[in-house]
mmCIF file of C-alpha atoms in Angstrom:
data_model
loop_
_atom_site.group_PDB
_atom_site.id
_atom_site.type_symbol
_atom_site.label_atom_id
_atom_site.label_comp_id
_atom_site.label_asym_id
_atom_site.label_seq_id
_atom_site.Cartn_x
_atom_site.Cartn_y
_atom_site.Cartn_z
ATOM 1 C CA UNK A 892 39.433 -7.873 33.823
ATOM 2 C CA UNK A 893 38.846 -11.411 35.047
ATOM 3 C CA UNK A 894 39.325 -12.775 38.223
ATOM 4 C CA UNK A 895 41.729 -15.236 37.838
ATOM 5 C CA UNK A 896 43.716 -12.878 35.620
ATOM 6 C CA UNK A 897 43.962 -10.136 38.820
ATOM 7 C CA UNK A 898 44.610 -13.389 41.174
ATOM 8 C CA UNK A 899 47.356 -14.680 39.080
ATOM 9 C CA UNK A 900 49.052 -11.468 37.810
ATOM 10 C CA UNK A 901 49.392 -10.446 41.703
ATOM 11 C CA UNK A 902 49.854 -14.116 43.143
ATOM 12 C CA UNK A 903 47.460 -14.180 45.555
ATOM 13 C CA UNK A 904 44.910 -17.259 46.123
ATOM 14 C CA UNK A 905 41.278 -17.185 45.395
ATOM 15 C CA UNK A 906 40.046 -15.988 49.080
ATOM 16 C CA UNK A 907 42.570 -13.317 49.331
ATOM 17 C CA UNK A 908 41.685 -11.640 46.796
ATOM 18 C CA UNK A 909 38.439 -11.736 47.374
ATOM 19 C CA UNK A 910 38.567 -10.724 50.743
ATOM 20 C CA UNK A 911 40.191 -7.146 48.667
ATOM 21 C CA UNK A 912 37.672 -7.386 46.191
ATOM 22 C CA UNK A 913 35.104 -6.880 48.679
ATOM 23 C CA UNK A 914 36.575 -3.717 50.619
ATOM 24 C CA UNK A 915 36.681 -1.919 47.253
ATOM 25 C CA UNK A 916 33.415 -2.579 46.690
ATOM 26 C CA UNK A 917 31.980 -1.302 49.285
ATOM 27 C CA UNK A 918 33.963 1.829 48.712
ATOM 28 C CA UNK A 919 32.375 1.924 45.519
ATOM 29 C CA UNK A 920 36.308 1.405 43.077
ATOM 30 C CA UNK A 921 35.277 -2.186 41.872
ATOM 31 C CA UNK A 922 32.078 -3.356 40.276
ATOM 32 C CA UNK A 923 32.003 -7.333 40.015
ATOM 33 C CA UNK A 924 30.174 -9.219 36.976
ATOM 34 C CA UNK A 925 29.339 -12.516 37.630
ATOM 35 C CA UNK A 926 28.268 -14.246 34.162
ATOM 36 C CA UNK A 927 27.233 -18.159 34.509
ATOM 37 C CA UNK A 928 28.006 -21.202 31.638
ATOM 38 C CA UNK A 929 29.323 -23.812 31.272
ATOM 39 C CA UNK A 930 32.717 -21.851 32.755
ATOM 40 C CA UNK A 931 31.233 -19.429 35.184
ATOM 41 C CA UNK A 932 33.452 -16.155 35.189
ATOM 42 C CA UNK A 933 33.692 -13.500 37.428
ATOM 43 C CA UNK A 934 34.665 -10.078 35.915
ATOM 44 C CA UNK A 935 36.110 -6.897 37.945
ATOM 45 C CA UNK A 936 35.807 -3.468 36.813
ATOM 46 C CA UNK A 937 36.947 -0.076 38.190
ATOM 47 C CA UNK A 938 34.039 2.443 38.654
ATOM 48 C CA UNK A 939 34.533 6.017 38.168
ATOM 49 C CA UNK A 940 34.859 6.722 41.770
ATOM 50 C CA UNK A 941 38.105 3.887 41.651
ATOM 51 C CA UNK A 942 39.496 5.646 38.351
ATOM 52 C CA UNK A 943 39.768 8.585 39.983
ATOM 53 C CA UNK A 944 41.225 7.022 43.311
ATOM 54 C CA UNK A 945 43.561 5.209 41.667
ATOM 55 C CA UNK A 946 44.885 8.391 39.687
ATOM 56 C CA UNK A 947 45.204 10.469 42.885
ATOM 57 C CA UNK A 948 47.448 7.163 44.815
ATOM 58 C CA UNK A 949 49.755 6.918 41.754
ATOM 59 C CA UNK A 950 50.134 10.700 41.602
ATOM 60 C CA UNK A 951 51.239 10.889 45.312
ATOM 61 C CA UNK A 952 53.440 8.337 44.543
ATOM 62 C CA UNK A 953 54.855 10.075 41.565
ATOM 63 C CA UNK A 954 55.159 12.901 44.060
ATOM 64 C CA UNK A 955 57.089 10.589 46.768
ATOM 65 C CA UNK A 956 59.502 9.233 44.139
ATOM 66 C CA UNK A 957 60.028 12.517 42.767
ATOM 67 C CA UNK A 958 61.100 13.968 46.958
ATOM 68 C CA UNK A 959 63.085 10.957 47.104
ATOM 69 C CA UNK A 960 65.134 11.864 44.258
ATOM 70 C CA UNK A 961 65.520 15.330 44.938
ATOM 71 C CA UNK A 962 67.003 14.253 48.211
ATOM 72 C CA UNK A 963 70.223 12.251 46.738
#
């Protein structure tokens, strides 16, 4: 997805952003494609490794809504 698609669809500025792109880098759950033109564009991608991260957070919290409904 692009960057300023991510940035806009979770209002956050530019740097923020950014600054979260970077940690998931390094934790290897985001690639980043930088292609240059005459509108340069930065592209983000989950890896494998952030596929299968992100499955296992929403399935906890699948698992913590589910609790929290079994309590009421």
């Amino acid at each position: 997805m692009e960057f300023s698609v991510v940035r806009d669809a979770l209002m956050v500025s530019d740097s923020v952003l950014s600054k979260h792109v970077k940690v998931l880098q390094v934790a290897s759950y985001v690639s980043v494609t930088k292609v240059r033109g005459s509108h340069p564009r930065t592209w983000l991608a989950l890896t494998p490794e952030g596929r299968q991260a992100l499955a296992g957070h929403i399935a906890e919290l699948r698992r913590i809504v589910e609790m929290a409904q079994a309590d009421q």
